[in-house]
PDB file of C-alpha atoms in Angstrom:
ATOM      1  CA  UNK A 145      -7.153  39.594  20.146  1.00  0.00           C
ATOM      2  CA  UNK A 146      -9.762  40.718  17.649  1.00  0.00           C
ATOM      3  CA  UNK A 147     -13.127  39.067  17.157  1.00  0.00           C
ATOM      4  CA  UNK A 148     -14.383  38.918  13.570  1.00  0.00           C
ATOM      5  CA  UNK A 149     -17.967  37.979  12.811  1.00  0.00           C
ATOM      6  CA  UNK A 150     -19.260  37.189   9.334  1.00  0.00           C
ATOM      7  CA  UNK A 151     -22.083  35.518   7.473  1.00  0.00           C
ATOM      8  CA  UNK A 152     -24.873  38.011   7.956  1.00  0.00           C
ATOM      9  CA  UNK A 153     -27.092  39.301   5.220  1.00  0.00           C
ATOM     10  CA  UNK A 154     -30.617  39.893   4.015  1.00  0.00           C
ATOM     11  CA  UNK A 155     -32.935  36.920   4.174  1.00  0.00           C
ATOM     12  CA  UNK A 156     -36.662  36.365   3.914  1.00  0.00           C
ATOM     13  CA  UNK A 157     -38.656  35.283   6.917  1.00  0.00           C
ATOM     14  CA  UNK A 158     -38.426  31.519   7.280  1.00  0.00           C
ATOM     15  CA  UNK A 159     -34.988  31.430   5.736  1.00  0.00           C
ATOM     16  CA  UNK A 160     -31.624  30.434   7.186  1.00  0.00           C
ATOM     17  CA  UNK A 161     -28.192  31.913   7.734  1.00  0.00           C
ATOM     18  CA  UNK A 162     -24.979  30.611   9.248  1.00  0.00           C
ATOM     19  CA  UNK A 163     -22.799  33.061  11.136  1.00  0.00           C
ATOM     20  CA  UNK A 164     -19.112  32.549  11.831  1.00  0.00           C
ATOM     21  CA  UNK A 165     -16.805  34.052  14.431  1.00  0.00           C
ATOM     22  CA  UNK A 166     -13.035  33.764  14.429  1.00  0.00           C
ATOM     23  CA  UNK A 167     -10.297  35.218  16.568  1.00  0.00           C
ATOM     24  CA  UNK A 168      -6.544  35.208  16.552  1.00  0.00           C
ATOM     25  CA  UNK A 169      -4.426  32.962  18.703  1.00  0.00           C
ATOM     26  CA  UNK A 170      -6.075  30.448  20.997  1.00  0.00           C
ATOM     27  CA  UNK A 171      -8.768  32.736  22.369  1.00  0.00           C
ATOM     28  CA  UNK A 172     -11.722  30.815  21.016  1.00  0.00           C
ATOM     29  CA  UNK A 173     -10.448  27.349  21.902  1.00  0.00           C
ATOM     30  CA  UNK A 174      -9.611  28.517  25.432  1.00  0.00           C
ATOM     31  CA  UNK A 175     -12.998  30.011  26.296  1.00  0.00           C
ATOM     32  CA  UNK A 176     -16.664  29.236  26.514  1.00  0.00           C
ATOM     33  CA  UNK A 177     -18.112  31.343  23.720  1.00  0.00           C
ATOM     34  CA  UNK A 178     -21.429  33.007  23.130  1.00  0.00           C
ATOM     35  CA  UNK A 179     -23.442  34.872  20.545  1.00  0.00           C
ATOM     36  CA  UNK A 180     -25.254  38.104  21.292  1.00  0.00           C
ATOM     37  CA  UNK A 181     -27.338  40.475  19.227  1.00  0.00           C
ATOM     38  CA  UNK A 182     -28.373  44.099  19.334  1.00  0.00           C
ATOM     39  CA  UNK A 183     -31.436  45.373  17.544  1.00  0.00           C
ATOM     40  CA  UNK A 184     -31.889  49.081  16.762  1.00  0.00           C
ATOM     41  CA  UNK A 185     -32.784  51.013  19.892  1.00  0.00           C
ATOM     42  CA  UNK A 186     -32.338  48.000  22.151  1.00  0.00           C
ATOM     43  CA  UNK A 187     -29.648  46.698  24.464  1.00  0.00           C
ATOM     44  CA  UNK A 188     -27.363  43.892  23.460  1.00  0.00           C
ATOM     45  CA  UNK A 189     -28.889  40.560  24.453  1.00  0.00           C
ATOM     46  CA  UNK A 190     -27.596  37.038  24.982  1.00  0.00           C
ATOM     47  CA  UNK A 191     -28.501  34.455  22.328  1.00  0.00           C
ATOM     48  CA  UNK A 192     -26.536  31.280  22.888  1.00  0.00           C
ATOM     49  CA  UNK A 193     -23.513  29.921  24.703  1.00  0.00           C
ATOM     50  CA  UNK A 194     -21.301  26.873  24.192  1.00  0.00           C
ATOM     51  CA  UNK A 195     -18.824  25.339  26.595  1.00  0.00           C
ATOM     52  CA  UNK A 196     -15.133  25.037  25.825  1.00  0.00           C
ATOM     53  CA  UNK A 197     -15.476  21.437  24.765  1.00  0.00           C
ATOM     54  CA  UNK A 198     -18.745  22.008  22.949  1.00  0.00           C
ATOM     55  CA  UNK A 199     -20.739  19.543  24.990  1.00  0.00           C
ATOM     56  CA  UNK A 200     -22.927  22.048  26.831  1.00  0.00           C
ATOM     57  CA  UNK A 201     -25.061  24.683  25.157  1.00  0.00           C
ATOM     58  CA  UNK A 202     -27.595  27.202  26.380  1.00  0.00           C
ATOM     59  CA  UNK A 203     -30.059  29.303  24.425  1.00  0.00           C
ATOM     60  CA  UNK A 204     -32.291  32.262  25.004  1.00  0.00           C
ATOM     61  CA  UNK A 205     -35.940  31.276  24.905  1.00  0.00           C
ATOM     62  CA  UNK A 206     -36.478  33.504  21.882  1.00  0.00           C
ATOM     63  CA  UNK A 207     -34.215  31.357  19.683  1.00  0.00           C
ATOM     64  CA  UNK A 208     -34.485  27.925  21.271  1.00  0.00           C
ATOM     65  CA  UNK A 209     -35.310  25.295  18.680  1.00  0.00           C
ATOM     66  CA  UNK A 210     -34.377  27.572  15.783  1.00  0.00           C
ATOM     67  CA  UNK A 211     -30.723  28.480  16.378  1.00  0.00           C
ATOM     68  CA  UNK A 212     -27.791  26.129  16.955  1.00  0.00           C
ATOM     69  CA  UNK A 213     -24.404  27.164  18.296  1.00  0.00           C
ATOM     70  CA  UNK A 214     -21.351  25.066  17.500  1.00  0.00           C
ATOM     71  CA  UNK A 215     -17.598  25.371  17.515  1.00  0.00           C
ATOM     72  CA  UNK A 216     -14.478  24.061  15.829  1.00  0.00           C
ATOM     73  CA  UNK A 217     -11.566  24.579  18.186  1.00  0.00           C
ATOM     74  CA  UNK A 218      -9.053  23.440  15.589  1.00  0.00           C
ATOM     75  CA  UNK A 219     -10.162  26.350  13.418  1.00  0.00           C
ATOM     76  CA  UNK A 220     -10.581  28.739  16.353  1.00  0.00           C
ATOM     77  CA  UNK A 221     -14.138  29.341  15.194  1.00  0.00           C
ATOM     78  CA  UNK A 222     -17.639  29.500  16.587  1.00  0.00           C
ATOM     79  CA  UNK A 223     -20.775  29.244  14.488  1.00  0.00           C
ATOM     80  CA  UNK A 224     -24.445  30.106  14.774  1.00  0.00           C
ATOM     81  CA  UNK A 225     -26.846  28.265  12.503  1.00  0.00           C
ATOM     82  CA  UNK A 226     -30.071  30.241  12.314  1.00  0.00           C
ATOM     83  CA  UNK A 227     -33.165  28.587  10.874  1.00  0.00           C
ATOM     84  CA  UNK A 228     -36.760  29.723  10.514  1.00  0.00           C
ATOM     85  CA  UNK A 229     -35.699  33.343  10.840  1.00  0.00           C
ATOM     86  CA  UNK A 230     -38.272  35.880  11.946  1.00  0.00           C
ATOM     87  CA  UNK A 231     -38.529  39.637  11.527  1.00  0.00           C
ATOM     88  CA  UNK A 232     -37.632  40.087  15.183  1.00  0.00           C
ATOM     89  CA  UNK A 233     -34.281  38.387  14.590  1.00  0.00           C
ATOM     90  CA  UNK A 234     -33.124  41.478  12.695  1.00  0.00           C
ATOM     91  CA  UNK A 235     -30.067  42.793  14.562  1.00  0.00           C
ATOM     92  CA  UNK A 236     -26.313  43.064  14.559  1.00  0.00           C
ATOM     93  CA  UNK A 237     -24.874  39.787  15.816  1.00  0.00           C
ATOM     94  CA  UNK A 238     -21.719  39.570  17.903  1.00  0.00           C
ATOM     95  CA  UNK A 239     -19.649  36.815  19.448  1.00  0.00           C
ATOM     96  CA  UNK A 240     -17.541  36.965  22.578  1.00  0.00           C
ATOM     97  CA  UNK A 241     -16.316  34.829  25.427  1.00  0.00           C
ATOM     98  CA  UNK A 242     -18.753  34.321  28.287  1.00  0.00           C
ATOM     99  CA  UNK A 243     -17.505  34.990  30.881  1.00  0.00           C
ATOM    100  CA  UNK A 244     -14.254  36.864  30.340  1.00  0.00           C
ATOM    101  CA  UNK A 245     -15.515  39.054  27.532  1.00  0.00           C
ATOM    102  CA  UNK A 246     -13.007  41.126  25.571  1.00  0.00           C
ATOM    103  CA  UNK A 247     -13.487  44.095  23.266  1.00  0.00           C
ATOM    104  CA  UNK A 248     -16.401  43.603  20.926  1.00  0.00           C
ATOM    105  CA  UNK A 249     -15.914  43.118  17.219  1.00  0.00           C
ATOM    106  CA  UNK A 250     -17.810  44.919  14.476  1.00  0.00           C
ATOM    107  CA  UNK A 251     -20.539  42.332  14.383  1.00  0.00           C
ATOM    108  CA  UNK A 252     -22.450  41.133  11.354  1.00  0.00           C
ATOM    109  CA  UNK A 253     -25.812  42.529  10.274  1.00  0.00           C
ATOM    110  CA  UNK A 254     -28.753  40.166   9.892  1.00  0.00           C
ATOM    111  CA  UNK A 255     -31.864  41.587   8.286  1.00  0.00           C
ATOM    112  CA  UNK A 256     -35.003  39.488   7.996  1.00  0.00           C
ATOM    113  CA  UNK A 257     -37.669  40.697   5.622  1.00  0.00           C
ATOM    114  CA  UNK A 258     -41.279  39.594   5.546  1.00  0.00           C
TER     115      UNK A 258
END
Protein backbone atom coordinates (compact mmCIF):
# COMPACT_ATOMS: atom_id res chain seq x y z
CA UNK A 1 0.00 0.00 0.00
CA UNK A 2 1.32 3.42 -0.91
CA UNK A 3 0.06 6.68 0.53
CA UNK A 4 -0.08 9.61 -1.89
CA UNK A 5 -0.63 13.14 -0.63
CA UNK A 6 -1.39 16.09 -2.88
CA UNK A 7 -2.79 19.60 -2.89
CA UNK A 8 0.02 21.53 -1.28
CA UNK A 9 1.46 24.73 -2.61
CA UNK A 10 2.41 28.31 -1.91
CA UNK A 11 -0.27 30.44 -0.32
CA UNK A 12 -0.40 33.80 1.40
CA UNK A 13 -1.13 34.04 5.09
CA UNK A 14 -4.88 33.96 5.63
CA UNK A 15 -5.42 31.83 2.56
CA UNK A 16 -6.75 28.29 2.19
CA UNK A 17 -5.66 24.96 0.77
CA UNK A 18 -7.26 21.55 0.56
CA UNK A 19 -5.01 18.52 0.84
CA UNK A 20 -5.92 15.05 -0.39
CA UNK A 21 -4.60 11.62 0.52
CA UNK A 22 -5.32 8.43 -1.37
CA UNK A 23 -4.11 4.88 -1.06
CA UNK A 24 -4.56 1.68 -2.99
CA UNK A 25 -6.95 -1.05 -2.02
CA UNK A 26 -9.17 -0.63 1.02
CA UNK A 27 -6.54 0.78 3.35
CA UNK A 28 -8.15 4.15 3.87
CA UNK A 29 -11.71 2.89 4.30
CA UNK A 30 -10.51 0.26 6.79
CA UNK A 31 -8.61 2.59 9.11
CA UNK A 32 -8.94 5.66 11.24
CA UNK A 33 -6.79 8.17 9.39
CA UNK A 34 -4.78 11.17 10.42
CA UNK A 35 -2.79 14.07 9.06
CA UNK A 36 0.66 14.97 10.32
CA UNK A 37 3.17 17.63 9.40
CA UNK A 38 6.90 18.16 9.68
CA UNK A 39 8.45 21.60 9.59
CA UNK A 40 12.15 22.09 8.81
CA UNK A 41 14.29 21.09 11.77
CA UNK A 42 11.33 19.78 13.75
CA UNK A 43 9.81 16.40 14.49
CA UNK A 44 6.73 15.19 12.72
CA UNK A 45 3.63 16.25 14.65
CA UNK A 46 0.01 15.16 14.77
CA UNK A 47 -2.55 17.50 13.19
CA UNK A 48 -5.91 15.79 12.96
CA UNK A 49 -7.54 12.39 13.11
CA UNK A 50 -10.84 11.01 11.82
CA UNK A 51 -12.56 7.78 12.76
CA UNK A 52 -13.31 5.05 10.25
CA UNK A 53 -16.89 6.17 9.85
CA UNK A 54 -16.01 9.85 9.90
CA UNK A 55 -18.15 10.70 12.89
CA UNK A 56 -15.34 11.42 15.35
CA UNK A 57 -12.54 13.89 14.76
CA UNK A 58 -9.70 15.22 16.87
CA UNK A 59 -7.40 18.16 16.25
CA UNK A 60 -4.19 19.53 17.61
CA UNK A 61 -4.75 22.78 19.47
CA UNK A 62 -2.59 24.62 16.96
CA UNK A 63 -5.06 23.99 14.12
CA UNK A 64 -8.38 23.68 15.93
CA UNK A 65 -10.99 25.93 14.37
CA UNK A 66 -8.95 26.44 11.21
CA UNK A 67 -8.45 22.94 9.78
CA UNK A 68 -11.10 20.33 8.99
CA UNK A 69 -10.41 16.67 8.33
CA UNK A 70 -12.88 14.64 6.28
CA UNK A 71 -13.01 11.41 4.36
CA UNK A 72 -14.73 9.72 1.45
CA UNK A 73 -14.47 5.98 1.94
CA UNK A 74 -15.98 5.26 -1.46
CA UNK A 75 -13.05 7.09 -3.02
CA UNK A 76 -10.52 5.75 -0.51
CA UNK A 77 -9.55 9.33 0.25
CA UNK A 78 -8.94 11.59 3.21
CA UNK A 79 -8.91 15.37 3.03
CA UNK A 80 -7.62 18.28 5.06
CA UNK A 81 -9.25 21.65 4.51
CA UNK A 82 -6.93 24.34 5.80
CA UNK A 83 -8.26 27.85 6.30
CA UNK A 84 -6.73 31.02 7.71
CA UNK A 85 -3.25 29.65 7.12
CA UNK A 86 -0.39 31.08 9.14
CA UNK A 87 3.35 31.21 8.57
CA UNK A 88 3.83 28.52 11.20
CA UNK A 89 1.73 26.11 9.15
CA UNK A 90 4.60 25.85 6.65
CA UNK A 91 5.62 22.17 6.58
CA UNK A 92 5.45 18.95 4.64
CA UNK A 93 2.08 17.34 5.29
CA UNK A 94 1.58 13.59 5.49
CA UNK A 95 -1.34 11.24 6.01
CA UNK A 96 -1.32 7.82 7.60
CA UNK A 97 -3.47 5.48 9.62
CA UNK A 98 -3.59 6.12 13.35
CA UNK A 99 -2.97 3.67 14.88
CA UNK A 100 -1.51 1.02 12.59
CA UNK A 101 0.71 3.37 10.63
CA UNK A 102 2.40 2.08 7.48
CA UNK A 103 5.32 3.44 5.48
CA UNK A 104 5.08 7.17 5.00
CA UNK A 105 4.40 8.70 1.63
CA UNK A 106 6.31 11.59 0.08
CA UNK A 107 4.05 14.17 1.62
CA UNK A 108 2.97 17.46 0.11
CA UNK A 109 4.70 20.77 0.77
CA UNK A 110 2.68 23.67 2.15
CA UNK A 111 4.39 27.04 2.23
CA UNK A 112 2.66 30.03 3.77
CA UNK A 113 4.08 33.43 2.98
CA UNK A 114 3.40 36.64 4.85
